[in-house]
Short mmCIF file of C-alpha atoms in Angstrom, two decimals:
data_model
loop_
_atom_site.label_atom_id
_atom_site.label_comp_id
_atom_site.label_asym_id
_atom_site.label_seq_id
_atom_site.Cartn_x
_atom_site.Cartn_y
_atom_site.Cartn_z
CA UNK A 753 -141.83 -39.75 -86.83
CA UNK A 754 -140.69 -36.46 -88.05
CA UNK A 755 -141.82 -33.11 -86.87
CA UNK A 756 -142.23 -30.65 -89.74
CA UNK A 757 -143.55 -27.62 -87.96
CA UNK A 758 -141.73 -24.36 -88.62
CA UNK A 759 -140.96 -23.83 -84.91
CA UNK A 760 -139.30 -27.21 -84.63
CA UNK A 761 -137.11 -26.44 -87.68
CA UNK A 762 -135.93 -23.21 -86.10
CA UNK A 763 -135.27 -25.02 -82.81
CA UNK A 764 -133.29 -27.68 -84.66
CA UNK A 765 -131.29 -25.03 -86.51
CA UNK A 766 -130.55 -23.14 -83.26
CA UNK A 767 -129.45 -26.38 -81.57
CA UNK A 768 -127.17 -27.22 -84.49
CA UNK A 769 -125.60 -23.74 -84.36
CA UNK A 770 -125.11 -24.04 -80.62
CA UNK A 771 -123.45 -27.46 -80.99
CA UNK A 772 -121.09 -26.07 -83.65
CA UNK A 773 -120.16 -23.14 -81.40
CA UNK A 774 -119.53 -25.50 -78.48
CA UNK A 775 -117.35 -27.70 -80.73
CA UNK A 776 -115.35 -24.62 -81.79
CA UNK A 777 -115.02 -23.60 -78.13
CA UNK A 778 -113.72 -27.07 -77.23
CA UNK A 779 -111.14 -26.85 -80.02
CA UNK A 780 -110.03 -23.39 -78.87
CA UNK A 781 -109.72 -24.64 -75.26
CA UNK A 782 -107.74 -27.65 -76.47
CA UNK A 783 -105.37 -25.38 -78.41
CA UNK A 784 -104.93 -23.12 -75.36
CA UNK A 785 -104.26 -26.17 -73.17
CA UNK A 786 -101.65 -27.39 -75.64
CA UNK A 787 -99.98 -23.95 -75.69
CA UNK A 788 -99.99 -23.76 -71.87
CA UNK A 789 -98.46 -27.25 -71.66
CA UNK A 790 -95.72 -26.20 -74.09
CA UNK A 791 -94.95 -23.08 -72.04
CA UNK A 792 -94.76 -25.11 -68.80
CA UNK A 793 -92.49 -27.68 -70.45
CA UNK A 794 -90.18 -24.92 -71.75
CA UNK A 795 -90.00 -23.26 -68.32
CA UNK A 796 -89.36 -26.61 -66.64
CA UNK A 797 -86.52 -27.35 -69.05
CA UNK A 798 -84.99 -23.88 -68.61
CA UNK A 799 -85.21 -23.79 -64.82
CA UNK A 800 -84.62 -27.42 -63.89
CA UNK A 801 -83.24 -29.63 -66.64
CA UNK A 802 -80.67 -27.28 -68.22
CA UNK A 803 -78.86 -26.44 -64.93
CA UNK A 804 -78.76 -30.10 -63.96
CA UNK A 805 -77.43 -31.04 -67.38
CA UNK A 806 -74.74 -28.34 -67.11
CA UNK A 807 -73.68 -29.66 -63.70
CA UNK A 808 -73.58 -33.18 -65.09
CA UNK A 809 -71.30 -32.17 -67.96
CA UNK A 810 -69.00 -30.24 -65.58
CA UNK A 811 -68.77 -33.16 -63.17
CA UNK A 812 -68.12 -35.63 -65.98
CA UNK A 813 -65.22 -33.50 -67.22
CA UNK A 814 -63.90 -33.16 -63.65
CA UNK A 815 -64.16 -36.93 -63.19
CA UNK A 816 -62.30 -37.53 -66.45
CA UNK A 817 -59.55 -35.12 -65.34
CA UNK A 818 -59.25 -36.85 -61.97
CA UNK A 819 -59.04 -40.25 -63.65
CA UNK A 820 -56.23 -38.96 -65.86
CA UNK A 821 -54.39 -37.57 -62.82
CA UNK A 822 -54.87 -40.84 -60.96
CA UNK A 823 -53.43 -42.74 -63.92
CA UNK A 824 -50.51 -40.31 -64.03
CA UNK A 825 -49.92 -40.81 -60.29
CA UNK A 826 -49.96 -44.58 -60.73
CA UNK A 827 -47.51 -44.27 -63.61
CA UNK A 828 -45.22 -42.00 -61.58
CA UNK A 829 -45.32 -44.40 -58.63
CA UNK A 830 -44.47 -47.29 -60.94
CA UNK A 831 -41.56 -45.40 -62.48
CA UNK A 832 -40.29 -44.40 -59.03
CA UNK A 833 -40.54 -48.01 -57.91
CA UNK A 834 -38.65 -49.25 -60.96
CA UNK A 835 -35.90 -46.68 -60.36
CA UNK A 836 -35.61 -47.24 -56.62
CA UNK A 837 -35.39 -51.04 -56.76
CA UNK A 838 -32.06 -51.10 -58.64
CA UNK A 839 -30.78 -48.21 -56.52
CA UNK A 840 -31.53 -50.19 -53.37
CA UNK A 841 -29.61 -53.17 -54.76
CA UNK A 842 -26.67 -50.92 -55.67
CA UNK A 843 -26.71 -49.32 -52.20
CA UNK A 844 -26.74 -52.74 -50.55
CA UNK A 845 -23.74 -53.82 -52.64
CA UNK A 846 -21.93 -50.54 -51.83
CA UNK A 847 -22.49 -51.19 -48.13
CA UNK A 848 -20.89 -54.63 -48.40
CA UNK A 849 -18.05 -53.22 -50.50
CA UNK A 850 -17.34 -50.50 -47.92
CA UNK A 851 -17.07 -53.05 -45.18
CA UNK A 852 -14.85 -55.35 -47.23
CA UNK A 853 -12.75 -52.81 -49.17
CA UNK A 854 -9.19 -52.92 -47.81
CA UNK A 855 -7.57 -51.08 -50.73
CA UNK A 856 -7.79 -47.25 -50.79
CA UNK A 857 -8.51 -47.15 -54.54
CA UNK A 858 -11.48 -49.49 -54.03
CA UNK A 859 -12.74 -47.19 -51.28
CA UNK A 860 -12.44 -44.25 -53.69
CA UNK A 861 -14.49 -46.15 -56.30
CA UNK A 862 -17.13 -46.99 -53.72
CA UNK A 863 -17.25 -43.35 -52.64
CA UNK A 864 -17.58 -42.16 -56.27
CA UNK A 865 -20.44 -44.58 -56.95
CA UNK A 866 -22.17 -43.55 -53.73
CA UNK A 867 -21.81 -39.90 -54.72
CA UNK A 868 -23.43 -40.55 -58.11
CA UNK A 869 -26.45 -42.41 -56.79
CA UNK A 870 -26.83 -40.29 -53.68
CA UNK A 871 -29.26 -37.62 -54.93
CA UNK A 872 -31.45 -40.18 -56.71
CA UNK A 873 -31.53 -42.43 -53.67
CA UNK A 874 -32.49 -39.63 -51.30
CA UNK A 875 -35.81 -38.98 -53.02
CA UNK A 876 -38.36 -40.00 -50.43
CA UNK A 877 -41.49 -39.22 -52.38
CA UNK A 878 -41.32 -39.28 -56.16
CA UNK A 879 -44.94 -38.18 -56.51
CA UNK A 880 -44.90 -35.36 -53.92
CA UNK A 881 -44.91 -32.81 -56.72
CA UNK A 882 -48.42 -33.99 -57.65
CA UNK A 883 -49.91 -33.26 -54.21
CA UNK A 884 -52.33 -30.31 -53.99
CA UNK A 885 -50.92 -27.18 -52.43
CA UNK A 886 -53.32 -25.57 -49.97
CA UNK A 887 -54.02 -21.87 -50.13
CA UNK A 888 -54.24 -21.50 -46.35
CA UNK A 889 -51.26 -22.89 -44.43
CA UNK A 890 -53.12 -22.37 -41.14
CA UNK A 891 -55.61 -25.03 -42.19
CA UNK A 892 -56.02 -28.01 -39.80
CA UNK A 893 -54.82 -30.21 -42.65
CA UNK A 894 -51.31 -28.85 -42.08
CA UNK A 895 -49.67 -30.99 -39.41
CA UNK A 896 -46.28 -30.99 -37.70
CA UNK A 897 -44.08 -33.94 -38.62
CA UNK A 898 -40.48 -34.74 -37.95
CA UNK A 899 -38.18 -34.64 -40.93
CA UNK A 900 -40.74 -33.18 -43.32
CA UNK A 901 -38.59 -30.40 -44.66
CA UNK A 902 -37.12 -27.17 -43.45
CA UNK A 903 -40.36 -25.80 -41.97
CA UNK A 904 -41.30 -28.99 -40.10
CA UNK A 905 -44.84 -28.76 -41.44
CA UNK A 906 -46.38 -30.94 -44.10
CA UNK A 907 -49.65 -31.13 -45.96
CA UNK A 908 -52.03 -33.90 -44.86
CA UNK A 909 -54.58 -34.37 -47.66
CA UNK A 910 -56.74 -36.85 -45.74
#
């Protein structure tokens, strides 16, 4: 049953206009909510995500550098080991030759060989050059040790 009175037509038209205005208001509020969400996301990225990402990249590069240095240290230790093993064998043979060398010319040969391998055999730490040098020598990491050089102090990295 339809109402055809003029007052009901005006009421229907006013209701329709009000519904359209409310729909437009909902769309405007939705657009403002979307804009506010975008602004919050941008601020969150700028203040939280970007600094964390920067730290991550820095730490990854530092980790890669440390891995390279560790590989270099392993290589240097391996090379030092491969050099020192034959030197130890030569020194052992020189020791037996010294004890059993009755002839003076043999003793001279033994002395010449010992003089040639002496500096290489005295290296106690082939990778000491790779140790970090502290800026403050009064640090508790500096400890007194016997035979650790002319100053008697050495760096304890642990």
